[in-house]
Coordinates of C-alpha atoms in Angstrom, one line a residue:
X271 CA 14.8 29.2 -4.0
X272 CA 16.0 32.6 -5.2
X273 CA 16.0 33.8 -8.8
X274 CA 18.1 36.6 -10.1
X275 CA 16.1 39.1 -12.1
X276 CA 18.7 41.6 -13.4
X277 CA 20.3 42.8 -10.2
X278 CA 17.3 41.8 -8.1
X279 CA 17.1 38.5 -6.2
X280 CA 13.5 37.3 -5.9
X281 CA 12.3 34.3 -3.8
X282 CA 10.3 31.9 -5.9
X283 CA 7.9 31.5 -3.0
X284 CA 7.0 35.2 -3.3
X285 CA 6.4 34.7 -7.0
X286 CA 4.0 31.9 -6.1
X287 CA 2.3 34.4 -3.7
X288 CA 2.0 36.9 -6.5
X289 CA 0.5 34.3 -8.9
X290 CA -2.0 33.2 -6.3
X291 CA -3.2 36.8 -5.7
X292 CA -3.6 37.2 -9.5
X293 CA -5.6 34.0 -9.8
X294 CA -7.9 34.8 -6.8
X295 CA -8.0 38.6 -7.6
X296 CA -8.2 39.2 -3.9
X297 CA -5.4 39.4 -1.4
X298 CA -7.4 38.3 1.6
X299 CA -8.6 35.1 -0.1
X300 CA -5.1 34.4 -1.4
X301 CA -3.7 34.7 2.1
X302 CA -6.2 32.1 3.3
X303 CA -5.2 29.7 0.5
X304 CA -1.5 30.3 1.3
X305 CA -2.0 29.9 5.0
X306 CA -0.4 33.2 5.9
X307 CA -1.8 36.4 7.3
X308 CA -3.1 39.1 5.0
X309 CA -0.7 41.8 6.3
X310 CA 2.2 39.4 5.7
X311 CA 1.1 38.8 2.2
X312 CA 0.6 42.5 1.5
X313 CA 4.0 43.3 2.9
X314 CA 5.8 40.7 0.8
X315 CA 4.1 41.9 -2.4
X316 CA 4.8 45.6 -1.6
X317 CA 8.5 44.7 -1.0
X318 CA 8.7 42.9 -4.3
X319 CA 7.2 45.9 -6.1
X320 CA 9.7 48.2 -4.3
X321 CA 12.6 45.9 -5.3
X322 CA 11.5 45.7 -8.9
X323 CA 10.8 49.4 -9.1
X324 CA 7.4 49.0 -10.7
X325 CA 3.8 48.9 -9.6
X326 CA 2.2 45.5 -10.3
X327 CA -1.3 46.0 -8.8
X328 CA -3.9 48.6 -8.5
X329 CA -5.7 47.9 -5.3
X330 CA -9.4 48.7 -5.2
X331 CA -12.4 48.1 -3.0
X332 CA -13.6 45.2 -5.2
X333 CA -10.2 43.5 -5.5
X334 CA -6.9 44.0 -7.4
X335 CA -6.2 44.9 -11.0
X336 CA -3.0 44.2 -12.8
X337 CA -1.1 47.1 -14.3
X338 CA 0.5 46.7 -17.7
X339 CA 3.8 45.8 -15.9
X340 CA 1.8 43.4 -13.8
X341 CA 0.4 41.6 -16.8
X342 CA 3.9 41.2 -18.2
X343 CA 5.3 40.1 -14.9
X344 CA 2.6 37.5 -14.4
X345 CA 3.6 35.8 -17.6
X346 CA 7.3 35.8 -16.7
X347 CA 6.6 34.8 -13.0
X348 CA 4.6 31.8 -14.2
X349 CA 7.4 30.7 -16.5
X350 CA 10.0 31.1 -13.7
X351 CA 8.0 29.1 -11.1
X352 CA 7.4 26.4 -13.6
X353 CA 11.1 26.2 -14.5
X354 CA 12.1 26.2 -10.8
X355 CA 9.7 23.3 -10.1
X356 CA 11.0 21.4 -13.1
X357 CA 14.6 21.9 -12.0
X358 CA 13.8 20.8 -8.5
X359 CA 12.1 17.7 -9.8
X360 CA 15.1 16.9 -12.0
X361 CA 17.5 17.2 -9.1
X362 CA 15.3 14.9 -7.1
X363 CA 15.3 12.4 -9.9
X364 CA 19.0 12.6 -10.3
X365 CA 19.4 11.4 -6.8
X366 CA 18.3 8.0 -8.1
X367 CA 21.4 7.9 -10.2
X368 CA 23.9 8.6 -7.4
X369 CA 26.2 5.6 -7.2
X370 CA 29.5 4.7 -5.6
X371 CA 30.8 3.0 -2.4
X372 CA 30.2 3.7 1.2
X373 CA 33.1 2.3 3.2
X374 CA 32.3 1.5 6.9
X375 CA 34.7 0.0 9.4
X376 CA 33.4 -1.6 12.6
X377 CA 34.2 -3.9 15.4
X378 CA 32.2 -6.9 16.6
X379 CA 29.5 -5.5 18.8
X380 CA 25.7 -5.2 19.3
X381 CA 25.7 -1.7 17.7
X382 CA 26.6 -3.3 14.3
X383 CA 22.9 -4.1 14.0
X384 CA 22.5 -0.4 13.3
X385 CA 24.5 -0.5 10.1
X386 CA 22.2 -2.6 7.9
X387 CA 19.2 -0.7 9.1
X388 CA 20.8 2.6 8.1
X389 CA 22.1 1.3 4.8
X390 CA 18.9 -0.4 3.7
X391 CA 16.8 2.7 4.4
X392 CA 19.4 4.8 2.5
X393 CA 19.5 2.3 -0.4
X394 CA 15.7 2.7 -0.9
X395 CA 16.5 6.2 -2.1
X396 CA 19.9 5.5 -3.7
X397 CA 19.7 2.0 -5.1
X398 CA 22.9 2.2 -7.0
X399 CA 25.1 2.7 -3.9
X400 CA 26.9 -0.3 -2.4
X401 CA 28.5 -1.0 0.9
X402 CA 32.1 -2.0 1.7
X403 CA 32.2 -3.3 5.3
X404 CA 35.6 -3.9 7.0
X405 CA 35.8 -5.6 10.4
X406 CA 38.5 -4.8 12.9
X407 CA 39.1 -3.2 16.3
X408 CA 38.9 0.5 16.9
X409 CA 42.6 1.2 16.4
X410 CA 42.6 -0.6 13.1
X411 CA 39.5 1.3 11.9
X412 CA 41.0 4.6 12.9
X413 CA 44.1 3.9 10.9
X414 CA 42.0 3.2 7.9
X415 CA 40.0 6.4 8.3
X416 CA 43.1 8.5 8.7
X417 CA 44.6 7.0 5.6
X418 CA 41.4 7.5 3.6
X419 CA 40.6 3.7 3.2
X420 CA 37.5 3.9 5.3
X421 CA 34.9 6.7 5.3
X422 CA 33.0 6.0 8.6
X423 CA 33.9 4.0 11.7
X424 CA 31.8 2.3 14.4
X425 CA 34.1 2.2 17.3
X426 CA 34.0 0.7 20.8
X427 CA 35.0 3.2 23.5
X428 CA 37.3 4.2 25.1
X429 CA 38.6 5.9 21.9
X430 CA 40.0 9.4 21.2
X431 CA 37.6 11.3 18.9
X432 CA 39.2 14.8 19.0
X433 CA 40.0 14.8 15.3
X434 CA 36.7 13.3 14.2
X435 CA 33.1 14.3 14.0
X436 CA 31.1 11.7 15.9
X437 CA 27.7 10.5 17.1
X438 CA 27.7 8.7 20.5
X439 CA 25.2 5.9 20.3
X440 CA 22.8 5.0 23.2
X441 CA 23.5 1.3 22.7
X442 CA 25.1 -0.4 25.8
X443 CA 27.7 -3.1 25.3
X444 CA 27.8 -5.6 28.3
X445 CA 31.1 -7.3 29.1
X446 CA 31.1 -11.1 29.5
X447 CA 33.4 -14.0 30.1
X448 CA 33.2 -16.8 27.5
X449 CA 33.8 -20.4 28.7
X450 CA 33.3 -24.0 27.6
X451 CA 29.6 -25.1 27.9
X452 CA 30.4 -27.7 30.6
X453 CA 32.7 -25.5 32.7
X454 CA 32.1 -25.1 36.4
X455 CA 31.8 -21.3 35.9
X456 CA 28.8 -21.9 33.7
X457 CA 26.9 -23.0 36.8
X458 CA 27.1 -19.4 38.2
X459 CA 24.6 -16.6 37.4
X460 CA 27.6 -14.2 36.9
X461 CA 31.3 -14.3 37.3
X462 CA 33.3 -12.1 39.7
X463 CA 36.9 -10.9 39.8
X464 CA 37.7 -13.5 42.4
X465 CA 36.4 -16.3 40.1
X466 CA 38.8 -15.4 37.4
X467 CA 41.9 -14.9 39.5
X468 CA 44.5 -17.5 38.5
X469 CA 42.5 -18.8 35.4
X470 CA 44.0 -18.6 31.9
X471 CA 42.5 -15.5 30.3
X472 CA 42.2 -14.2 26.8
X473 CA 41.9 -10.4 26.7
X474 CA 41.1 -7.9 23.9
X475 CA 44.1 -6.8 21.8
X476 CA 43.5 -3.0 22.2
X477 CA 45.7 -1.6 25.0
X478 CA 43.1 1.1 25.9
X479 CA 40.5 -1.6 26.5
X480 CA 42.9 -3.7 28.5
X481 CA 43.5 -0.6 30.7
X482 CA 39.8 -0.5 31.4
X483 CA 39.7 -4.2 32.3
X484 CA 42.7 -3.7 34.6
X485 CA 40.7 -1.0 36.4
X486 CA 37.8 -3.5 36.7
X487 CA 40.1 -6.2 38.2
X488 CA 41.7 -3.7 40.6
X489 CA 44.0 -5.4 43.1
X490 CA 43.5 -8.8 41.4
X491 CA 45.2 -7.6 38.2
X492 CA 48.7 -8.8 39.3
X493 CA 47.3 -12.2 40.0
X494 CA 45.9 -12.8 36.5
X495 CA 47.2 -15.4 34.1
X496 CA 46.9 -13.8 30.7
X497 CA 47.7 -16.4 28.1
X498 CA 46.5 -14.7 24.9
X499 CA 45.1 -11.5 23.3
X500 CA 42.7 -11.4 20.3
X501 CA 41.4 -8.5 18.2
X502 CA 38.2 -10.4 17.2
X503 CA 35.7 -12.1 19.6
X504 CA 34.9 -14.8 17.2
X505 CA 38.5 -16.0 17.1
X506 CA 38.7 -15.6 20.9
X507 CA 35.7 -18.0 21.2
X508 CA 37.6 -20.5 19.0
X509 CA 40.5 -20.4 21.5
X510 CA 38.0 -21.0 24.3
X511 CA 36.4 -23.9 22.5
X512 CA 39.9 -25.5 22.2
X513 CA 40.7 -25.1 25.9
X514 CA 43.2 -22.2 25.6
X515 CA 41.4 -20.1 28.3
X516 CA 38.5 -17.9 29.2
X517 CA 37.8 -14.9 27.0
X518 CA 36.6 -11.4 28.1
X519 CA 34.6 -9.9 25.3
X520 CA 31.4 -7.8 24.8
X521 CA 28.1 -9.7 24.7
X522 CA 27.0 -8.2 21.3
X523 CA 30.1 -9.5 19.6
X524 CA 28.9 -13.1 19.7
X525 CA 25.3 -13.0 18.4
X526 CA 25.4 -16.5 16.9
X527 CA 27.3 -18.3 19.6
X528 CA 26.6 -22.0 19.8
X529 CA 25.9 -22.4 23.5
X530 CA 26.1 -26.1 23.3
X531 CA 29.8 -25.7 22.7
X532 CA 30.8 -22.5 24.5
X533 CA 28.7 -20.2 26.6
X534 CA 29.1 -17.0 28.6
X535 CA 28.2 -15.2 31.8
X536 CA 28.0 -11.5 32.7
X537 CA 30.7 -10.0 34.9
X538 CA 29.9 -8.9 38.4
X539 CA 30.3 -6.1 39.2
X540 CA 29.0 -5.3 35.8
X541 CA 31.1 -3.7 33.2
X542 CA 29.6 -1.7 30.3
X543 CA 30.9 0.1 27.2
X544 CA 29.5 2.5 24.7
X545 CA 30.1 3.1 21.0
X546 CA 30.6 6.0 18.6
X547 CA 30.1 6.5 14.9
X548 CA 33.0 8.7 13.6
X549 CA 34.2 10.3 10.4
X550 CA 37.1 12.6 9.7
X551 CA 36.8 16.3 10.1
X552 CA 37.4 18.6 7.1
X553 CA 37.4 15.5 4.8
X554 CA 36.1 15.8 1.3
X555 CA 33.7 12.9 0.7
X556 CA 32.0 11.5 -2.4
X557 CA 28.4 12.6 -3.0
X558 CA 27.2 9.1 -2.0
X559 CA 29.1 9.3 1.4
X560 CA 28.0 12.9 2.0
X561 CA 24.4 11.9 1.4
X562 CA 24.8 8.9 3.7
X563 CA 26.2 11.0 6.5
X564 CA 23.2 13.3 6.2
X565 CA 21.0 10.3 6.3
X566 CA 22.7 9.0 9.5
X567 CA 22.4 12.3 11.2
X568 CA 18.7 12.7 10.3
X569 CA 17.9 9.1 11.2
X570 CA 19.6 9.2 14.6
X571 CA 18.3 12.8 15.3
X572 CA 21.8 13.8 16.3
X573 CA 22.4 16.5 18.9
X574 CA 24.3 19.2 17.1
X575 CA 26.5 19.7 20.1
X576 CA 28.1 16.3 19.6
X577 CA 29.6 17.1 16.2

């Protein structure tokens, strides 16, 4: 922290150095206490004297003696350091009173498990902040972010992130096919493209995701019997339960699936997706949201090249 003394800016850390030297009456001993080298400490003090335009010490063989100016400066330096410490403590205490809402939009996926962990660790420091969680697909979440209704989005890729700051998570989402528990496909270890050709299928609502699925099916795409699309996996599983078809979703979207009613198998060849946390570039956020974004980046140890 820097303090303005007239036209001179002084680092409070150097003031603490000065006070330690005064207390110990010896630069070498003060340097040991401060865990810096003696030349570094001497250089810092000499620069402060030069900046102030006064001599604070008389350096002798038996130690240092304060000049009259040094005696006056010691009193003021002690007051300044005490005031700076008090101000810093008050700022830290004021964090406890930060309140407001953090609005997060997310899809149904395994990566959602990250949100309560981040929020609860954040709430330990800011107990008055509350969470507004909205569930939808990536296209819906992006619309809400762009319109200012949602602060942060957890999105399943593929998704365009050019106008957002983002963190790509290292959580893998496996694609599966959901079927009735007693279905013949449930007897297989995994389900192939050939197994699904001609069967009634329920696909995700997002066109970009369906494009990825089309790539996975390859030449079988034209043979598919697509009977429905759904933007939420839980609703798609209800359609499966009632015999509408077989749903292609990500495994993490159905954490509480009752496998006595409907079950699932992984696709072969396997299909995987990743997720990103995004927020709008150049967007003014509330203090609570700004603090939460800092908390996210610190917690995830984000690579600065990704934002």
